[in-house]
Amino acid sequence: MGRPDARLPNTFILGAPRSGTTFVYGYLHGHPHVWMSERKEPWYFGTNGPTQWQGPGDGQPICDAEEYAGLFVGAGENHRVIGEGSTSYLASEVAVRRIKAERPDARFIVVLRQPVERAWSNYVLHVAEGRETARWFTKAIALEEERAARGWSPFWQYTGVSRYREQLERWFGAFPREAFLVLPFDDLATAPESTLAAVDDFLGLERGGYQVSHAYRFEGRVIRNRLLALLRAAGAASVARRLENIVPGSAFRRAYAAAVKLAYRKPALSPEVRRRLLPDFARDIRYVESVINRPMPGWW
């Protein structure tokens, strides 16, 4: 497949989306013996031939073998780990088959978040990007089947992508269990240093302490109302830059910080909605607990 001068990936960050995979990607991206594709999510192995996702604002998968191989042309002999981080792969039957056929010796990092909270975070991201038209999370969930039929990307399957048991069993059936490192999102949040050390150990890398750029973080804030969203789209940032040249620096910074705090909010998942959806994921949570060999009380 692809260019003869390209060394193709031997490591994949499979997912789940909105579970901390970008943080892990950013960490590995800074390692001198790791080559991660500049495009974190090529989505190449999750498609059968030319594919065009139809959801609003959907990014598009790389479908050409040469274009995909070109992501790894810069990888040298010093790069023991060559990887990418397409989070659509975890739930993809196509990705399992294609990676098994083309990269049977691959290793996989899987980061999993409490299923309802993962689905909610996915929804909030789409709202923050101005792509989600459903005003309510439960309404967006009800639209999953219809959106899949219309060819929207897998990331619109908010609850579907959180069905961890089915997804993990599919991957474990195709590759040796030791080819996988499964990490709870909670460990990244509460003990990042030891969790990333486990990543180093799994990949056979020297333990590093590498810095992760803020570019690899998403704060999950959304604009409070549609008028403010329109103002932002109309160029409010350029107006702010002009005001900064007029208003004294310290006063401007205080006023700007207050305006941002007023304009943005970080929405919280309703406890009632969480309780209502949780029973649907009980078997998935129990399965993850068996895989990582410890209880996850915060997931219940």
mmCIF file of C-alpha atoms in Angstrom:
data_model
loop_
_atom_site.group_PDB
_atom_site.id
_atom_site.type_symbol
_atom_site.label_atom_id
_atom_site.label_comp_id
_atom_site.label_asym_id
_atom_site.label_seq_id
_atom_site.Cartn_x
_atom_site.Cartn_y
_atom_site.Cartn_z
ATOM 1 C CA MET A 1 0.000 0.000 0.000
ATOM 2 C CA GLY A 2 1.178 3.526 -0.787
ATOM 3 C CA ARG A 3 4.641 4.954 -1.207
ATOM 4 C CA PRO A 4 7.751 2.780 -0.925
ATOM 5 C CA ASP A 5 9.500 5.485 1.152
ATOM 6 C CA ALA A 6 6.740 5.527 3.791
ATOM 7 C CA ARG A 7 6.854 3.498 6.994
ATOM 8 C CA LEU A 8 3.247 2.729 7.832
ATOM 9 C CA PRO A 9 1.774 2.902 11.353
ATOM 10 C CA ASN A 10 2.332 0.175 13.907
ATOM 11 C CA THR A 11 0.298 1.877 16.637
ATOM 12 C CA PHE A 12 -3.275 3.179 16.698
ATOM 13 C CA ILE A 13 -5.133 5.242 19.291
ATOM 14 C CA LEU A 14 -8.535 3.709 18.566
ATOM 15 C CA GLY A 15 -10.807 5.832 20.742
ATOM 16 C CA ALA A 16 -13.241 6.331 22.236
ATOM 17 C CA PRO A 17 -13.977 9.855 20.985
ATOM 18 C CA ARG A 18 -14.153 12.545 23.696
ATOM 19 C CA SER A 19 -12.281 10.335 26.154
ATOM 20 C CA GLY A 20 -8.818 11.891 26.262
ATOM 21 C CA THR A 21 -7.322 10.399 23.098
ATOM 22 C CA THR A 22 -6.141 13.813 21.902
ATOM 23 C CA PHE A 23 -4.257 14.240 25.171
ATOM 24 C CA VAL A 24 -2.496 10.892 24.635
ATOM 25 C CA TYR A 25 -1.815 11.799 21.001
ATOM 26 C CA GLY A 26 -0.316 15.127 22.047
ATOM 27 C CA TYR A 27 1.884 13.400 24.594
ATOM 28 C CA LEU A 28 3.222 10.902 22.071
ATOM 29 C CA HIS A 29 3.599 13.590 19.427
ATOM 30 C CA GLY A 30 6.378 15.148 21.491
ATOM 31 C CA HIS A 31 8.421 11.980 21.950
ATOM 32 C CA PRO A 32 11.698 11.852 19.964
ATOM 33 C CA HIS A 33 11.207 8.168 19.143
ATOM 34 C CA VAL A 34 7.565 8.484 18.053
ATOM 35 C CA TRP A 35 6.135 9.673 14.741
ATOM 36 C CA MET A 36 2.471 10.584 14.963
ATOM 37 C CA SER A 37 0.726 11.757 11.795
ATOM 38 C CA GLU A 38 0.186 15.522 11.810
ATOM 39 C CA ARG A 39 -3.452 14.850 11.021
ATOM 40 C CA LYS A 40 -4.513 13.076 14.183
ATOM 41 C CA GLU A 41 -7.528 11.342 12.624
ATOM 42 C CA PRO A 42 -7.115 10.247 8.986
ATOM 43 C CA TRP A 43 -9.996 7.711 9.344
ATOM 44 C CA TYR A 44 -8.461 5.764 6.455
ATOM 45 C CA PHE A 45 -8.979 2.193 7.692
ATOM 46 C CA GLY A 46 -12.613 2.781 8.628
ATOM 47 C CA THR A 47 -13.841 3.106 5.042
ATOM 48 C CA ASN A 48 -14.344 0.756 2.109
ATOM 49 C CA GLY A 49 -13.294 2.824 -0.863
ATOM 50 C CA PRO A 50 -14.291 6.440 -1.581
ATOM 51 C CA THR A 51 -16.471 7.783 1.241
ATOM 52 C CA GLN A 52 -18.105 11.166 1.790
ATOM 53 C CA TRP A 53 -19.677 11.731 5.197
ATOM 54 C CA GLN A 54 -22.820 13.823 4.951
ATOM 55 C CA GLY A 55 -23.295 15.348 8.404
ATOM 56 C CA PRO A 56 -23.088 19.146 8.815
ATOM 57 C CA GLY A 57 -19.455 20.151 9.039
ATOM 58 C CA ASP A 58 -18.232 16.554 8.912
ATOM 59 C CA GLY A 59 -14.541 16.171 8.198
ATOM 60 C CA GLN A 60 -13.795 13.679 5.467
ATOM 61 C CA PRO A 61 -11.747 10.476 5.646
ATOM 62 C CA ILE A 62 -8.627 9.940 3.608
ATOM 63 C CA CYS A 63 -9.567 7.223 1.145
ATOM 64 C CA ASP A 64 -6.498 7.208 -1.102
ATOM 65 C CA ALA A 65 -3.712 4.819 -0.097
ATOM 66 C CA GLU A 66 -0.922 7.052 -1.356
ATOM 67 C CA GLU A 67 -2.289 10.096 0.427
ATOM 68 C CA TYR A 68 -2.524 8.105 3.645
ATOM 69 C CA ALA A 69 1.012 6.747 3.289
ATOM 70 C CA GLY A 70 2.193 10.304 2.761
ATOM 71 C CA LEU A 71 1.316 11.082 6.388
ATOM 72 C CA PHE A 72 4.215 8.858 7.476
ATOM 73 C CA VAL A 73 6.909 9.645 4.921
ATOM 74 C CA GLY A 74 8.890 11.588 7.526
ATOM 75 C CA ALA A 75 9.145 8.626 9.888
ATOM 76 C CA GLY A 76 12.735 7.439 10.223
ATOM 77 C CA GLU A 77 14.568 4.491 11.707
ATOM 78 C CA ASN A 78 14.756 6.328 15.033
ATOM 79 C CA HIS A 79 10.953 6.330 15.286
ATOM 80 C CA ARG A 80 10.157 3.043 16.986
ATOM 81 C CA VAL A 81 6.482 3.976 17.250
ATOM 82 C CA ILE A 82 4.613 5.223 14.183
ATOM 83 C CA GLY A 83 1.001 6.028 14.820
ATOM 84 C CA GLU A 84 -2.238 7.855 14.277
ATOM 85 C CA GLY A 85 -5.354 8.451 16.344
ATOM 86 C CA SER A 86 -8.552 7.842 14.391
ATOM 87 C CA THR A 87 -11.235 7.492 17.058
ATOM 88 C CA SER A 88 -13.793 6.298 14.505
ATOM 89 C CA TYR A 89 -11.949 2.950 14.383
ATOM 90 C CA LEU A 90 -13.087 1.616 17.760
ATOM 91 C CA ALA A 91 -16.705 1.220 16.644
ATOM 92 C CA SER A 92 -15.858 0.272 13.057
ATOM 93 C CA GLU A 93 -16.164 -3.313 11.828
ATOM 94 C CA VAL A 94 -14.416 -2.229 8.632
ATOM 95 C CA ALA A 95 -11.395 -0.914 10.549
ATOM 96 C CA VAL A 96 -10.971 -4.223 12.389
ATOM 97 C CA ARG A 97 -10.873 -6.185 9.139
ATOM 98 C CA ARG A 98 -8.631 -3.788 7.234
ATOM 99 C CA ILE A 99 -6.063 -3.270 9.990
ATOM 100 C CA LYS A 100 -5.990 -7.019 10.636
ATOM 101 C CA ALA A 101 -5.245 -7.583 6.943
ATOM 102 C CA GLU A 102 -2.650 -4.834 6.538
ATOM 103 C CA ARG A 103 -1.127 -4.337 10.006
ATOM 104 C CA PRO A 104 -1.581 -7.647 11.902
ATOM 105 C CA ASP A 105 1.254 -6.807 14.310
ATOM 106 C CA ALA A 106 -0.235 -3.454 15.339
ATOM 107 C CA ARG A 107 -0.654 -2.217 18.914
ATOM 108 C CA PHE A 108 -3.654 -0.299 20.172
ATOM 109 C CA ILE A 109 -4.363 2.276 22.865
ATOM 110 C CA VAL A 110 -7.997 2.541 23.941
ATOM 111 C CA VAL A 111 -9.151 5.299 26.293
ATOM 112 C CA LEU A 112 -12.678 4.884 27.646
ATOM 113 C CA ARG A 113 -14.908 7.370 29.431
ATOM 114 C CA GLN A 114 -18.059 6.749 31.445
ATOM 115 C CA PRO A 115 -20.471 5.944 28.569
ATOM 116 C CA VAL A 116 -23.201 8.523 29.221
ATOM 117 C CA GLU A 117 -20.668 11.259 29.977
ATOM 118 C CA ARG A 118 -18.761 10.401 26.807
ATOM 119 C CA ALA A 119 -21.943 10.688 24.742
ATOM 120 C CA TRP A 120 -22.781 14.001 26.410
ATOM 121 C CA SER A 121 -19.299 15.398 25.761
ATOM 122 C CA ASN A 122 -19.598 14.392 22.111
ATOM 123 C CA TYR A 123 -22.925 16.232 21.889
ATOM 124 C CA VAL A 124 -21.499 19.339 23.612
ATOM 125 C CA LEU A 125 -18.610 19.439 21.144
ATOM 126 C CA HIS A 126 -21.016 19.499 18.207
ATOM 127 C CA VAL A 127 -23.067 22.219 19.901
ATOM 128 C CA ALA A 128 -19.910 24.261 20.557
ATOM 129 C CA GLU A 129 -18.934 23.938 16.909
ATOM 130 C CA GLY A 130 -22.376 25.131 15.806
ATOM 131 C CA ARG A 131 -23.108 21.828 14.042
ATOM 132 C CA GLU A 132 -25.762 20.283 16.290
ATOM 133 C CA THR A 133 -29.306 21.482 15.588
ATOM 134 C CA ALA A 134 -31.052 19.391 18.257
ATOM 135 C CA ARG A 135 -31.667 21.687 21.226
ATOM 136 C CA TRP A 136 -31.817 18.768 23.666
ATOM 137 C CA PHE A 137 -29.402 15.890 24.220
ATOM 138 C CA THR A 138 -32.233 13.346 24.354
ATOM 139 C CA LYS A 139 -33.564 14.606 21.012
ATOM 140 C CA ALA A 140 -30.119 14.195 19.444
ATOM 141 C CA ILE A 141 -29.991 10.615 20.756
ATOM 142 C CA ALA A 142 -33.382 9.910 19.172
ATOM 143 C CA LEU A 143 -31.981 11.067 15.814
ATOM 144 C CA GLU A 144 -29.009 8.667 15.788
ATOM 145 C CA GLU A 145 -30.560 5.988 13.573
ATOM 146 C CA GLU A 146 -31.900 8.511 11.058
ATOM 147 C CA ARG A 147 -28.563 10.300 10.845
ATOM 148 C CA ALA A 148 -26.672 7.036 10.301
ATOM 149 C CA ALA A 149 -29.037 6.180 7.432
ATOM 150 C CA ARG A 150 -28.288 9.578 5.873
ATOM 151 C CA GLY A 151 -24.556 8.910 5.893
ATOM 152 C CA TRP A 152 -23.504 11.205 8.725
ATOM 153 C CA SER A 153 -20.142 10.397 10.285
ATOM 154 C CA PRO A 154 -19.922 7.894 13.170
ATOM 155 C CA PHE A 155 -19.382 10.726 15.650
ATOM 156 C CA TRP A 156 -23.093 11.568 15.532
ATOM 157 C CA GLN A 157 -23.874 8.177 17.101
ATOM 158 C CA TYR A 158 -23.700 9.551 20.627
ATOM 159 C CA THR A 159 -24.870 6.455 22.490
ATOM 160 C CA GLY A 160 -23.834 4.012 19.767
ATOM 161 C CA VAL A 161 -20.161 4.916 20.100
ATOM 162 C CA SER A 162 -20.421 4.295 23.862
ATOM 163 C CA ARG A 163 -21.321 0.590 23.411
ATOM 164 C CA TYR A 164 -17.917 -0.560 24.576
ATOM 165 C CA ARG A 165 -18.518 -4.267 25.102
ATOM 166 C CA GLU A 166 -19.486 -5.029 21.516
ATOM 167 C CA GLN A 167 -16.643 -2.910 20.169
ATOM 168 C CA LEU A 168 -13.912 -4.335 22.418
ATOM 169 C CA GLU A 169 -15.021 -7.934 21.872
ATOM 170 C CA ARG A 170 -14.723 -7.394 18.129
ATOM 171 C CA TRP A 171 -11.154 -6.083 18.425
ATOM 172 C CA PHE A 172 -10.113 -8.676 21.004
ATOM 173 C CA GLY A 173 -11.375 -11.383 18.668
ATOM 174 C CA ALA A 174 -9.098 -10.177 15.880
ATOM 175 C CA PHE A 175 -5.863 -9.351 17.738
ATOM 176 C CA PRO A 176 -3.991 -10.760 20.742
ATOM 177 C CA ARG A 177 -5.175 -9.265 24.024
ATOM 178 C CA GLU A 178 -1.629 -8.114 24.826
ATOM 179 C CA ALA A 179 -1.775 -5.842 21.773
ATOM 180 C CA PHE A 180 -4.142 -3.527 23.688
ATOM 181 C CA LEU A 181 -3.683 -0.988 26.450
ATOM 182 C CA VAL A 182 -7.093 -0.004 27.832
ATOM 183 C CA LEU A 183 -7.114 3.135 29.967
ATOM 184 C CA PRO A 184 -9.990 4.819 31.798
ATOM 185 C CA PHE A 185 -10.394 8.524 31.118
ATOM 186 C CA ASP A 186 -10.564 8.939 34.899
ATOM 187 C CA ASP A 187 -6.905 7.886 35.240
ATOM 188 C CA LEU A 188 -5.799 10.517 32.732
ATOM 189 C CA ALA A 189 -7.757 13.138 34.654
ATOM 190 C CA THR A 190 -6.607 12.224 38.176
ATOM 191 C CA ALA A 191 -3.170 10.630 37.674
ATOM 192 C CA PRO A 192 -1.827 11.730 34.281
ATOM 193 C CA GLU A 193 1.846 11.155 35.076
ATOM 194 C CA SER A 194 1.504 7.497 36.059
ATOM 195 C CA THR A 195 -1.038 6.868 33.301
ATOM 196 C CA LEU A 196 1.254 8.243 30.615
ATOM 197 C CA ALA A 197 4.113 6.229 32.123
ATOM 198 C CA ALA A 198 1.940 3.154 31.485
ATOM 199 C CA VAL A 199 1.664 4.277 27.849
ATOM 200 C CA ASP A 200 5.466 4.508 27.633
ATOM 201 C CA ASP A 201 5.861 1.044 29.132
ATOM 202 C CA PHE A 202 3.277 -0.470 26.801
ATOM 203 C CA LEU A 203 5.032 0.947 23.738
ATOM 204 C CA GLY A 204 8.538 0.148 24.956
ATOM 205 C CA LEU A 205 9.547 3.806 25.243
ATOM 206 C CA GLU A 206 11.720 5.525 27.795
ATOM 207 C CA ARG A 207 9.577 7.243 30.393
ATOM 208 C CA GLY A 208 9.541 10.863 29.402
ATOM 209 C CA GLY A 209 7.585 13.585 31.145
ATOM 210 C CA TYR A 210 6.882 15.270 27.822
ATOM 211 C CA GLN A 211 4.743 18.389 27.690
ATOM 212 C CA VAL A 212 1.331 18.376 26.038
ATOM 213 C CA SER A 213 0.429 21.522 24.123
ATOM 214 C CA HIS A 214 -2.802 23.349 24.975
ATOM 215 C CA ALA A 215 -3.643 22.856 21.290
ATOM 216 C CA TYR A 216 -4.478 19.262 22.226
ATOM 217 C CA ARG A 217 -7.166 20.235 24.757
ATOM 218 C CA PHE A 218 -10.835 21.167 24.343
ATOM 219 C CA GLU A 219 -12.550 23.007 27.151
ATOM 220 C CA GLY A 220 -16.106 22.118 26.143
ATOM 221 C CA ARG A 221 -17.495 25.639 26.398
ATOM 222 C CA VAL A 222 -20.457 26.774 24.311
ATOM 223 C CA ILE A 223 -21.785 30.235 23.595
ATOM 224 C CA ARG A 224 -24.781 31.068 25.760
ATOM 225 C CA ASN A 225 -27.112 32.298 23.046
ATOM 226 C CA ARG A 226 -27.465 32.537 19.277
ATOM 227 C CA LEU A 227 -26.916 36.321 19.118
ATOM 228 C CA LEU A 228 -23.480 35.962 20.690
ATOM 229 C CA ALA A 229 -22.709 33.113 18.318
ATOM 230 C CA LEU A 230 -23.579 35.337 15.372
ATOM 231 C CA LEU A 231 -21.405 38.140 16.749
ATOM 232 C CA ARG A 232 -18.478 35.784 17.015
ATOM 233 C CA ALA A 233 -18.997 34.567 13.470
ATOM 234 C CA ALA A 234 -19.241 38.180 12.279
ATOM 235 C CA GLY A 235 -15.776 39.008 13.548
ATOM 236 C CA ALA A 236 -16.095 40.065 17.172
ATOM 237 C CA ALA A 237 -12.497 38.971 17.723
ATOM 238 C CA SER A 238 -11.212 41.550 15.233
ATOM 239 C CA VAL A 239 -13.268 44.246 16.975
ATOM 240 C CA ALA A 240 -11.749 43.208 20.291
ATOM 241 C CA ARG A 241 -8.259 43.542 18.833
ATOM 242 C CA ARG A 242 -9.031 47.109 17.723
ATOM 243 C CA LEU A 243 -10.384 47.997 21.166
ATOM 244 C CA GLU A 244 -7.220 46.653 22.733
ATOM 245 C CA ASN A 245 -5.301 49.382 20.934
ATOM 246 C CA ILE A 246 -7.526 52.059 22.493
ATOM 247 C CA VAL A 247 -8.337 50.829 26.007
ATOM 248 C CA PRO A 248 -5.428 50.591 28.507
ATOM 249 C CA GLY A 249 -4.035 47.038 28.618
ATOM 250 C CA SER A 250 -4.955 46.022 32.180
ATOM 251 C CA ALA A 251 -8.461 47.477 31.939
ATOM 252 C CA PHE A 252 -9.022 45.788 28.602
ATOM 253 C CA ARG A 253 -7.889 42.411 29.908
ATOM 254 C CA ARG A 254 -10.217 42.622 32.907
ATOM 255 C CA ALA A 255 -13.168 43.669 30.741
ATOM 256 C CA TYR A 256 -12.435 41.018 28.142
ATOM 257 C CA ALA A 257 -12.176 38.253 30.768
ATOM 258 C CA ALA A 258 -15.504 39.340 32.257
ATOM 259 C CA ALA A 259 -17.132 39.353 28.809
ATOM 260 C CA VAL A 260 -15.849 35.855 28.016
ATOM 261 C CA LYS A 261 -17.134 34.563 31.360
ATOM 262 C CA LEU A 262 -20.527 36.102 30.643
ATOM 263 C CA ALA A 263 -20.683 34.872 27.052
ATOM 264 C CA TYR A 264 -19.595 31.284 27.560
ATOM 265 C CA ARG A 265 -20.728 28.451 29.757
ATOM 266 C CA LYS A 266 -19.614 24.877 30.235
ATOM 267 C CA PRO A 267 -22.843 22.886 30.157
ATOM 268 C CA ALA A 268 -23.368 20.104 32.679
ATOM 269 C CA LEU A 269 -25.065 16.785 32.086
ATOM 270 C CA SER A 270 -28.396 16.616 33.861
ATOM 271 C CA PRO A 271 -28.260 14.072 36.738
ATOM 272 C CA GLU A 272 -31.762 12.983 35.783
ATOM 273 C CA VAL A 273 -30.757 12.263 32.186
ATOM 274 C CA ARG A 274 -27.652 10.423 33.392
ATOM 275 C CA ARG A 275 -29.759 8.225 35.702
ATOM 276 C CA ARG A 276 -32.254 7.530 32.945
ATOM 277 C CA LEU A 277 -29.620 6.445 30.415
ATOM 278 C CA LEU A 278 -27.273 4.605 32.774
ATOM 279 C CA PRO A 279 -29.109 1.207 32.829
ATOM 280 C CA ASP A 280 -28.642 0.943 29.062
ATOM 281 C CA PHE A 281 -24.871 0.829 29.587
ATOM 282 C CA ALA A 282 -24.677 -1.446 32.638
ATOM 283 C CA ARG A 283 -23.302 -4.411 30.660
ATOM 284 C CA ASP A 284 -20.727 -2.165 28.987
ATOM 285 C CA ILE A 285 -19.517 -0.812 32.312
ATOM 286 C CA ARG A 286 -19.277 -4.273 33.851
ATOM 287 C CA TYR A 287 -17.334 -5.473 30.817
ATOM 288 C CA VAL A 288 -14.838 -2.603 31.026
ATOM 289 C CA GLU A 289 -14.368 -3.322 34.733
ATOM 290 C CA SER A 290 -13.516 -6.932 33.852
ATOM 291 C CA VAL A 291 -11.071 -5.804 31.169
ATOM 292 C CA ILE A 292 -9.153 -3.386 33.412
ATOM 293 C CA ASN A 293 -9.597 -5.733 36.385
ATOM 294 C CA ARG A 294 -10.930 -3.190 38.825
ATOM 295 C CA PRO A 295 -14.256 -1.539 39.707
ATOM 296 C CA MET A 296 -15.152 1.895 38.385
ATOM 297 C CA PRO A 297 -17.486 3.262 41.090
ATOM 298 C CA GLY A 298 -17.613 6.694 39.454
ATOM 299 C CA TRP A 299 -19.197 5.167 36.363
ATOM 300 C CA TRP A 300 -22.331 4.012 38.211
#
